[in-house]
């Protein structure tokens, strides 16, 4: 049942779960926990289900995670990557295509799934703070301008990178980096099934990308460091150089995963969990957080329902740690290192990159290193050049 601006009940049943944040990770957690028979309420600060449009690229793992819910949000498929650096280029064909999804379609589809499973969604509902009471957790909430107290046994913070749930329950703040992307007309020489990546270490230790949304439009973006304004200036200069006009801008700060964040804390008799960006469950190589946030959601749902024996959580931790190792290596690469890297991407290596998807990064890393051992030396050089990202 979808509720808008309806007052929250001050009592909930035993074993009840409140999820703060009605976006990707929160709605999937709510759908899974409600489907397991728990009483679930989602509190979302926005006034309704009208997410800003945003094109996102995900691996095909997304389809396996969401099954039929996935299809309504998929708008394009990516079959190859083109990597550019300093006049050189390399092409990687993907055996299983990456997917371009539209967030404005994904969020309503997930909300429908959560409601169908029995979760109750409340909009214009802001989580303010947390305490304990004799039975579990006491939540301070403001709904449609009215302050209320809500009681729950378990609380899930799916409220993004600046998670108020996290801070209220004692987790330290998460470091973030700016991500800025412009929607652009697709240049004539760019195929709609090909993502372009440019390594320009003078501009960013990450990269620029151009992800086609369809035959005529794409998202050209950058992950920066420091301020969002400086990052925007850099991408504006890059667009000018490429002779591409921005049609509209999208952006936000994205968490940086540096080490595993334990996802559960006890507050009095209650259990508090974090999922998605709130727990920095973001691949720090590409700052993709959809698939990994869904894995975090599955793991927390398993914990709340007493199933899964932490398998998903352990796998997610391994995955995020491997991305952190790769990022540490790349973070101090200079132009000549990227040139060498693109040259080393011989046919065998490119096959590994295309065959194994980025959500199995440990397998991918070993396969690439086996086929091109010189990459180990290059990687070690990257690791030794600095003590990791600033
Ligand atoms: C421009 C851009 C492009 C991106 N591209 C990609 C990509 O290509 N691939 C990819 O995998 N990832 C991408 N990402 C990252 C991805 O979008 C995020 O990792 C993902 O959306 C995180 O989902 P989440 O549910 O954890 O958090 P969020 O989407 O941040 O949702 C948090 C929710 O909590 C609500 N909330 C916050 N505080 C409160 C409160 N106090 N009370 C109640 N509600 C509250 C917010 O309103 C929001 O709805 C991109 C991000 C940006 C900004």
Short mmCIF file of C-alpha atoms and ligand atoms in Angstrom, two decimals:
data_model
loop_
_atom_site.label_atom_id
_atom_site.label_comp_id
_atom_site.label_asym_id
_atom_site.label_seq_id
_atom_site.Cartn_x
_atom_site.Cartn_y
_atom_site.Cartn_z
CA UNK A 1 0.00 0.00 0.00
CA UNK A 2 1.41 3.43 -0.91
CA UNK A 3 0.73 6.13 1.65
CA UNK A 4 1.35 9.80 1.14
CA UNK A 5 1.54 12.24 4.03
CA UNK A 6 -0.29 9.80 6.26
CA UNK A 7 0.57 9.89 9.95
CA UNK A 8 2.82 7.07 11.16
CA UNK A 9 1.56 4.66 13.75
CA UNK A 10 3.39 5.13 17.03
CA UNK A 11 3.38 1.38 17.74
CA UNK A 12 4.49 -1.42 15.45
CA UNK A 13 4.35 -5.18 15.86
CA UNK A 14 7.13 -7.31 17.32
CA UNK A 15 9.87 -8.07 14.79
CA UNK A 16 8.95 -4.92 12.90
CA UNK A 17 11.45 -3.27 10.56
CA UNK A 18 11.70 0.40 9.58
CA UNK A 19 13.74 1.22 6.46
CA UNK A 20 14.90 4.84 6.12
CA UNK A 21 15.35 5.75 2.43
CA UNK A 22 13.04 4.73 -0.39
CA UNK A 23 15.60 4.52 -3.20
CA UNK A 24 17.37 1.54 -4.80
CA UNK A 25 18.92 -0.23 -1.77
CA UNK A 26 16.11 0.62 0.69
CA UNK A 27 13.25 -0.51 -1.56
CA UNK A 28 14.94 -3.80 -2.43
CA UNK A 29 15.60 -4.49 1.27
CA UNK A 30 11.96 -3.65 2.07
CA UNK A 31 10.66 -5.92 -0.72
CA UNK A 32 12.76 -8.87 0.42
CA UNK A 33 12.08 -8.49 4.15
CA UNK A 34 8.33 -7.96 3.63
CA UNK A 35 8.24 -11.00 1.31
CA UNK A 36 9.77 -12.95 4.22
CA UNK A 37 6.72 -12.12 6.34
CA UNK A 38 8.01 -9.15 8.38
CA UNK A 39 6.10 -5.98 9.11
CA UNK A 40 8.04 -3.35 7.09
CA UNK A 41 7.65 0.41 6.85
CA UNK A 42 9.73 2.61 4.52
CA UNK A 43 10.26 6.29 5.39
CA UNK A 44 11.23 8.46 2.41
CA UNK A 45 12.05 12.16 2.76
CA UNK A 46 10.94 13.06 -0.79
CA UNK A 47 7.32 13.99 -1.28
CA UNK A 48 6.55 11.21 -3.77
CA UNK A 49 7.78 8.65 -6.22
CA UNK A 50 9.20 10.92 -8.87
CA UNK A 51 12.96 10.29 -9.02
CA UNK A 52 15.05 12.58 -11.22
CA UNK A 53 15.98 10.82 -14.49
CA UNK A 54 19.48 9.35 -14.43
CA UNK A 55 21.15 6.88 -16.83
CA UNK A 56 23.21 4.25 -15.03
CA UNK A 57 25.43 1.50 -16.36
CA UNK A 58 25.34 -1.88 -14.58
CA UNK A 59 26.66 -5.36 -15.31
CA UNK A 60 24.26 -8.11 -16.39
CA UNK A 61 24.31 -9.28 -12.75
CA UNK A 62 21.52 -6.67 -12.30
CA UNK A 63 19.15 -8.88 -14.31
CA UNK A 64 19.90 -11.89 -12.07
CA UNK A 65 19.32 -9.77 -8.95
CA UNK A 66 15.97 -8.31 -9.96
CA UNK A 67 14.63 -10.83 -12.48
CA UNK A 68 11.35 -9.59 -14.01
CA UNK A 69 11.49 -6.28 -12.09
CA UNK A 70 14.70 -5.45 -14.01
CA UNK A 71 13.25 -5.40 -17.50
CA UNK A 72 11.14 -2.24 -17.25
CA UNK A 73 14.19 -0.10 -16.41
CA UNK A 74 16.61 -1.40 -19.08
CA UNK A 75 16.92 1.12 -21.94
CA UNK A 76 20.04 -0.03 -23.79
CA UNK A 77 22.75 -2.73 -23.93
CA UNK A 78 26.49 -2.12 -24.16
CA UNK A 79 28.55 -4.67 -26.11
CA UNK A 80 31.99 -3.07 -26.09
CA UNK A 81 34.25 -0.60 -24.35
CA UNK A 82 36.72 1.72 -26.09
CA UNK A 83 39.59 2.92 -23.91
CA UNK A 84 41.50 6.07 -24.88
CA UNK A 85 44.63 7.64 -23.53
CA UNK A 86 47.12 10.04 -25.07
CA UNK A 87 46.37 9.17 -28.71
CA UNK A 88 46.24 5.41 -28.07
CA UNK A 89 43.14 3.25 -27.88
CA UNK A 90 42.06 -0.31 -27.13
CA UNK A 91 38.71 -2.01 -27.65
CA UNK A 92 37.19 -4.66 -25.37
CA UNK A 93 34.19 -6.69 -26.55
CA UNK A 94 31.88 -7.89 -23.76
CA UNK A 95 30.66 -11.46 -23.95
CA UNK A 96 27.59 -10.57 -21.89
CA UNK A 97 26.43 -7.01 -22.46
CA UNK A 98 26.35 -4.35 -19.77
CA UNK A 99 22.96 -2.75 -19.28
CA UNK A 100 21.94 0.88 -19.32
CA UNK A 101 19.10 1.44 -16.88
CA UNK A 102 16.92 4.46 -16.24
CA UNK A 103 16.64 5.26 -12.53
CA UNK A 104 13.31 7.07 -13.00
CA UNK A 105 11.86 3.71 -14.09
CA UNK A 106 13.78 1.50 -11.66
CA UNK A 107 12.66 3.22 -8.44
CA UNK A 108 8.87 3.05 -9.15
CA UNK A 109 9.26 -0.63 -10.21
CA UNK A 110 11.03 -1.44 -6.92
CA UNK A 111 8.43 0.53 -4.93
CA UNK A 112 5.67 -1.48 -6.57
CA UNK A 113 7.48 -4.72 -5.70
CA UNK A 114 7.93 -3.63 -2.05
CA UNK A 115 4.25 -2.63 -1.78
CA UNK A 116 3.14 -5.90 -3.40
CA UNK A 117 5.14 -7.80 -0.75
CA UNK A 118 3.29 -5.84 1.97
CA UNK A 119 5.71 -3.02 2.87
CA UNK A 120 4.13 0.33 3.70
CA UNK A 121 5.71 3.40 2.12
CA UNK A 122 5.47 6.86 3.69
CA UNK A 123 6.63 9.96 1.78
CA UNK A 124 7.58 13.39 3.11
CA UNK A 125 8.75 11.43 6.10
CA UNK A 126 12.14 12.46 7.54
CA UNK A 127 14.13 10.37 9.98
CA UNK A 128 15.59 12.77 12.57
CA UNK A 129 17.18 10.66 15.30
CA UNK A 130 17.33 7.46 17.24
CA UNK A 131 17.17 6.24 20.83
CA UNK A 132 16.30 3.03 22.64
CA UNK A 133 13.28 2.08 24.70
CA UNK A 134 12.33 -0.92 26.81
CA UNK A 135 11.26 -2.95 23.73
CA UNK A 136 13.64 -1.88 20.99
CA UNK A 137 14.23 1.35 19.09
CA UNK A 138 12.62 4.76 19.35
CA UNK A 139 12.74 6.79 16.14
CA UNK A 140 12.18 10.54 15.92
CA UNK A 141 10.44 11.27 12.67
CA UNK A 142 8.88 14.31 11.01
CA UNK A 143 6.07 13.52 8.60
CA UNK A 144 4.43 16.31 6.63
CA UNK A 145 5.76 18.83 9.16
CA UNK A 146 4.57 16.90 12.25
CA UNK A 147 7.01 15.45 14.79
CA UNK A 148 6.26 11.89 15.90
CA UNK A 149 7.83 8.97 17.71
CA UNK A 150 7.91 5.56 16.07
CA UNK A 151 8.88 2.28 17.71
CA UNK A 152 10.58 -0.56 15.84
CA UNK A 153 12.61 -3.66 16.61
CA UNK A 154 15.03 -3.20 13.71
CA UNK A 155 16.12 -0.21 11.67
CA UNK A 156 17.74 -0.22 8.22
CA UNK A 157 19.58 2.92 7.08
CA UNK A 158 19.32 3.13 3.29
CA UNK A 159 19.56 6.90 3.37
CA UNK A 160 22.57 7.44 1.14
CA UNK A 161 26.14 8.70 1.52
CA UNK A 162 25.41 11.19 4.33
CA UNK A 163 23.28 8.65 6.23
CA UNK A 164 21.63 10.18 9.29
CA UNK A 165 20.82 6.69 10.53
CA UNK A 166 24.54 5.87 10.41
CA UNK A 167 25.52 8.98 12.36
CA UNK A 168 22.70 8.50 14.93
CA UNK A 169 23.76 4.89 15.59
CA UNK A 170 27.46 5.81 15.94
CA UNK A 171 28.99 4.87 12.56
CA UNK A 172 31.72 7.35 11.48
CA UNK A 173 31.01 9.58 8.44
CA UNK A 174 31.92 8.28 4.97
CA UNK A 175 34.31 10.07 2.62
CA UNK A 176 32.76 11.09 -0.71
CA UNK A 177 33.93 12.23 -4.17
CA UNK A 178 32.01 14.36 -6.70
CA UNK A 179 30.47 12.71 -9.75
CA UNK A 180 29.30 15.09 -12.49
CA UNK A 181 27.76 14.01 -15.78
CA UNK A 182 26.22 15.88 -18.71
CA UNK A 183 23.56 14.47 -20.97
CA UNK A 184 24.84 15.04 -24.52
CA UNK A 185 23.93 14.33 -28.12
CA UNK A 186 25.83 11.20 -29.14
CA UNK A 187 28.74 12.17 -31.45
CA UNK A 188 28.37 10.74 -34.98
CA UNK A 189 31.40 8.43 -34.64
CA UNK A 190 30.09 6.86 -31.42
CA UNK A 191 28.18 3.57 -31.65
CA UNK A 192 25.11 3.28 -29.39
CA UNK A 193 26.34 -0.09 -28.05
CA UNK A 194 29.82 1.16 -27.10
CA UNK A 195 30.97 2.91 -23.93
CA UNK A 196 33.99 5.19 -24.22
CA UNK A 197 36.47 5.70 -21.39
CA UNK A 198 39.26 8.31 -21.39
CA UNK A 199 42.14 8.18 -18.92
CA UNK A 200 43.37 11.77 -18.40
CA UNK A 201 45.39 11.65 -15.15
CA UNK A 202 46.09 15.41 -15.23
CA UNK A 203 42.32 15.97 -14.82
CA UNK A 204 41.29 13.07 -12.58
CA UNK A 205 42.79 9.94 -11.00
CA UNK A 206 39.58 8.21 -12.16
CA UNK A 207 38.40 8.72 -15.76
CA UNK A 208 35.88 10.32 -18.11
CA UNK A 209 33.18 8.17 -19.73
CA UNK A 210 30.55 8.43 -22.41
CA UNK A 211 27.67 6.00 -21.95
CA UNK A 212 25.12 5.89 -24.79
CA UNK A 213 21.54 5.85 -23.55
CA UNK A 214 20.17 5.31 -27.06
CA UNK A 215 21.12 6.12 -30.66
CA UNK A 216 20.99 9.86 -30.13
CA UNK A 217 21.84 10.59 -26.48
CA UNK A 218 24.45 9.65 -23.92
CA UNK A 219 25.85 10.59 -20.51
CA UNK A 220 29.38 12.01 -20.48
CA UNK A 221 30.77 12.12 -16.97
CA UNK A 222 33.75 12.40 -14.68
CA UNK A 223 34.56 11.34 -11.15
CA UNK A 224 36.71 13.97 -9.50
CA UNK A 225 38.37 14.66 -6.20
CA UNK A 226 37.83 17.63 -3.90
CA UNK A 227 35.09 20.10 -4.79
CA UNK A 228 32.17 19.52 -7.15
CA UNK A 229 32.77 22.98 -8.70
CA UNK A 230 36.35 22.17 -9.73
CA UNK A 231 35.16 18.82 -11.15
CA UNK A 232 32.44 20.60 -13.15
CA UNK A 233 35.00 23.06 -14.59
CA UNK A 234 37.15 20.12 -15.72
CA UNK A 235 34.31 18.35 -17.49
CA UNK A 236 33.23 21.63 -19.12
CA UNK A 237 36.76 22.03 -20.56
CA UNK A 238 36.73 18.38 -21.69
CA UNK A 239 33.34 18.82 -23.42
CA UNK A 240 34.64 21.93 -25.18
CA UNK A 241 37.71 20.04 -26.39
CA UNK A 242 35.51 17.24 -27.71
CA UNK A 243 33.16 19.81 -29.24
CA UNK A 244 30.15 18.39 -27.37
CA UNK A 245 27.31 20.54 -25.94
CA UNK A 246 25.83 19.68 -22.51
CA UNK A 247 22.03 19.34 -22.70
CA UNK A 248 21.49 18.93 -18.95
CA UNK A 249 23.58 18.23 -15.87
CA UNK A 250 23.39 15.49 -13.22
CA UNK A 251 25.60 15.06 -10.20
CA UNK A 252 26.04 14.13 -6.57
CA UNK A 253 28.70 13.04 -4.13
CA UNK A 254 29.45 9.30 -4.13
CA UNK A 255 30.93 7.34 -1.20
CA UNK A 256 34.51 6.11 -1.43
CA UNK A 257 35.02 2.56 -0.16
CA UNK A 258 38.35 2.38 1.70
CA UNK A 259 37.68 -0.52 4.03
CA UNK A 260 34.80 -2.75 4.97
CA UNK A 261 32.10 -1.08 7.06
CA UNK A 262 30.40 -3.58 9.40
CA UNK A 263 26.73 -3.37 8.49
CA UNK A 264 25.15 -4.03 11.90
CA UNK A 265 25.19 -2.30 15.30
CA UNK A 266 23.15 -2.84 18.43
CA UNK A 267 21.35 0.12 19.97
CA UNK A 268 19.80 -0.98 23.28
CA UNK A 269 17.69 -4.03 22.46
CA UNK A 270 17.35 -3.10 18.79
CA UNK A 271 19.45 -3.93 15.71
CA UNK A 272 20.48 -1.21 13.26
CA UNK A 273 21.76 -2.03 9.73
CA UNK A 274 23.18 0.01 6.84
CA UNK A 275 22.78 -0.82 3.13
CA UNK A 276 23.84 0.74 -0.20
CA UNK A 277 25.61 4.11 -0.30
CA UNK A 278 24.97 4.51 3.46
CA UNK A 279 27.49 1.65 3.98
CA UNK A 280 29.79 2.79 1.10
CA UNK A 281 28.84 -0.36 -0.85
CA UNK A 282 30.20 1.18 -4.03
CA UNK A 283 32.85 -0.25 -6.38
CA UNK A 284 35.64 2.26 -5.91
CA UNK A 285 37.13 1.51 -9.37
CA UNK A 286 34.10 2.85 -11.24
CA UNK A 287 31.96 4.24 -8.36
CA UNK A 288 29.08 2.01 -9.46
CA UNK A 289 26.79 1.39 -6.50
CA UNK A 290 23.62 -0.21 -7.85
CA UNK A 291 24.61 -3.89 -8.10
CA UNK A 292 26.77 -3.82 -4.95
CA UNK A 293 24.06 -1.92 -3.01
CA UNK A 294 21.58 -4.64 -4.04
CA UNK A 295 24.00 -7.28 -2.74
CA UNK A 296 24.14 -5.37 0.55
CA UNK A 297 20.33 -5.27 0.59
CA UNK A 298 20.14 -9.04 0.03
CA UNK A 299 22.67 -9.64 2.84
CA UNK A 300 20.76 -7.48 5.35
CA UNK A 301 17.45 -9.08 4.34
CA UNK A 302 19.07 -12.50 4.95
CA UNK A 303 20.26 -11.33 8.39
CA UNK A 304 16.80 -10.01 9.34
CA UNK A 305 15.09 -13.16 8.16
CA UNK A 306 17.72 -15.46 9.74
CA UNK A 307 18.77 -17.05 6.43
CA UNK A 308 21.85 -17.04 4.16
CA UNK A 309 24.53 -17.49 6.86
CA UNK A 310 26.30 -14.26 5.85
CA UNK A 311 27.40 -15.74 2.52
CA UNK A 312 26.32 -12.72 0.47
CA UNK A 313 27.98 -10.35 2.94
CA UNK A 314 31.32 -12.17 2.79
CA UNK A 315 31.22 -12.24 -1.01
CA UNK A 316 30.38 -8.52 -1.13
CA UNK A 317 33.27 -7.67 1.20
CA UNK A 318 35.74 -9.65 -0.97
CA UNK A 319 34.40 -7.87 -4.03
CA UNK A 320 34.65 -4.35 -2.57
CA UNK A 321 38.15 -5.06 -1.19
CA UNK A 322 39.39 -6.17 -4.62
CA UNK A 323 38.04 -3.00 -6.23
CA UNK A 324 39.86 -1.01 -3.53
CA UNK A 325 43.14 -2.80 -4.35
CA UNK A 326 42.71 -2.05 -8.07
CA UNK A 327 41.87 1.60 -7.32
CA UNK A 328 44.92 1.99 -5.05
CA UNK A 329 47.04 0.71 -7.93
CA UNK A 330 45.53 3.00 -10.55
CA UNK A 331 45.26 6.06 -8.37
CA UNK A 332 48.89 7.16 -8.86
CA UNK A 333 49.19 6.22 -12.51
CA UNK A 334 50.70 8.93 -14.68
CA UNK A 335 50.08 9.44 -18.40
CA UNK A 336 52.94 7.11 -19.40
CA UNK A 337 51.53 4.34 -17.16
CA UNK A 338 48.13 4.56 -18.83
CA UNK A 339 49.80 4.52 -22.26
CA UNK A 340 51.72 1.39 -21.24
CA UNK A 341 48.54 -0.17 -19.80
CA UNK A 342 46.59 0.36 -23.03
CA UNK A 343 49.54 -1.09 -25.02
CA UNK A 344 49.64 -4.13 -22.72
CA UNK A 345 45.99 -4.85 -23.27
CA UNK A 346 46.88 -7.50 -25.78
CA UNK A 347 44.26 -9.77 -27.25
CA UNK A 348 44.42 -12.36 -24.42
CA UNK A 349 43.95 -9.76 -21.69
CA UNK A 350 41.12 -8.08 -23.53
CA UNK A 351 39.38 -11.44 -23.77
CA UNK A 352 39.44 -11.80 -19.95
CA UNK A 353 38.07 -8.31 -19.50
CA UNK A 354 35.27 -9.08 -21.91
CA UNK A 355 34.45 -12.55 -20.63
CA UNK A 356 34.23 -12.00 -16.90
CA UNK A 357 32.10 -9.15 -15.63
CA UNK A 358 33.24 -6.47 -13.20
CA UNK A 359 31.09 -7.79 -10.35
CA UNK A 360 33.41 -10.82 -10.19
CA UNK A 361 36.51 -8.66 -9.85
CA UNK A 362 38.75 -11.15 -8.01
CA UNK A 363 38.31 -13.73 -10.78
CA UNK A 364 38.78 -11.01 -13.38
CA UNK A 365 41.97 -9.72 -11.76
CA UNK A 366 43.63 -13.16 -11.60
CA UNK A 367 42.61 -14.03 -15.12
CA UNK A 368 44.02 -10.76 -16.50
CA UNK A 369 47.29 -11.09 -14.54
CA UNK A 370 47.75 -14.72 -15.68
CA UNK A 371 47.43 -13.68 -19.29
CA UNK A 372 49.57 -10.54 -19.04
CA UNK A 373 52.06 -10.91 -16.13
CA UNK A 374 53.73 -7.57 -16.96
CA UNK A 375 50.60 -5.96 -15.53
CA UNK A 376 51.73 -7.20 -12.08
CA UNK A 377 54.84 -5.02 -12.33
CA UNK A 378 52.82 -2.09 -13.53
CA UNK A 379 50.35 -2.63 -10.69
CA UNK A 380 53.11 -2.87 -8.10
CA UNK A 381 54.61 0.34 -9.43
CA UNK A 382 51.20 2.02 -9.02
CA UNK A 383 50.90 0.71 -5.47
CA UNK A 384 54.41 1.83 -4.52
CA UNK A 385 54.10 5.28 -6.07
CA UNK A 386 51.78 6.48 -3.31
CA UNK A 387 50.19 5.33 -0.14
CA UNK A 388 46.79 5.10 -1.77
CA UNK A 389 44.22 7.72 -2.73
CA UNK A 390 44.48 10.97 -0.86
C1 LIG B 1 25.07 11.16 -11.62
C2 LIG B 1 25.27 9.78 -11.05
C3 LIG B 1 25.55 8.73 -11.89
C4 LIG B 1 25.74 7.43 -11.38
N1 LIG B 1 26.02 6.43 -12.23
C5 LIG B 1 26.07 5.15 -11.79
C6 LIG B 1 26.21 4.07 -12.70
O1 LIG B 1 26.35 4.29 -13.91
N2 LIG B 1 26.18 2.80 -12.21
C7 LIG B 1 26.02 2.53 -10.88
O2 LIG B 1 26.00 1.34 -10.50
N3 LIG B 1 25.91 3.54 -9.98
C8 LIG B 1 25.92 4.83 -10.40
N4 LIG B 1 25.77 5.87 -9.52
C9 LIG B 1 25.70 5.55 -8.09
C10 LIG B 1 24.31 5.03 -7.72
O3 LIG B 1 23.34 5.89 -8.25
C11 LIG B 1 24.19 4.96 -6.19
O4 LIG B 1 25.23 4.11 -5.70
C12 LIG B 1 22.82 4.39 -5.76
O5 LIG B 1 21.78 5.14 -6.30
C13 LIG B 1 22.72 4.38 -4.25
O6 LIG B 1 21.44 3.97 -3.87
P1 LIG B 1 20.99 4.02 -2.35
O7 LIG B 1 19.58 3.50 -2.33
O8 LIG B 1 22.00 3.36 -1.49
O9 LIG B 1 21.04 5.58 -1.94
P2 LIG B 1 20.33 6.84 -2.56
O10 LIG B 1 19.94 6.61 -3.99
O11 LIG B 1 21.20 8.00 -2.24
O12 LIG B 1 18.97 6.97 -1.74
C14 LIG B 1 18.89 7.47 -0.43
C15 LIG B 1 17.41 7.78 -0.16
O13 LIG B 1 17.27 8.12 1.21
C16 LIG B 1 16.41 9.25 1.33
N5 LIG B 1 16.77 9.91 2.59
C17 LIG B 1 17.96 10.52 2.90
N6 LIG B 1 17.92 10.99 4.17
C18 LIG B 1 16.69 10.67 4.67
C19 LIG B 1 16.06 10.90 5.94
N7 LIG B 1 16.69 11.52 6.95
N8 LIG B 1 14.79 10.43 6.11
C20 LIG B 1 14.14 9.78 5.09
N9 LIG B 1 14.70 9.56 3.88
C21 LIG B 1 15.96 9.99 3.68
C22 LIG B 1 16.74 10.10 0.09
O14 LIG B 1 15.68 10.99 -0.22
C23 LIG B 1 16.92 9.00 -0.97
O15 LIG B 1 15.72 8.67 -1.61
C24 LIG B 1 25.62 7.18 -9.99
C25 LIG B 1 25.33 8.25 -9.13
C26 LIG B 1 25.18 9.54 -9.65
C27 LIG B 1 24.89 10.66 -8.71
#
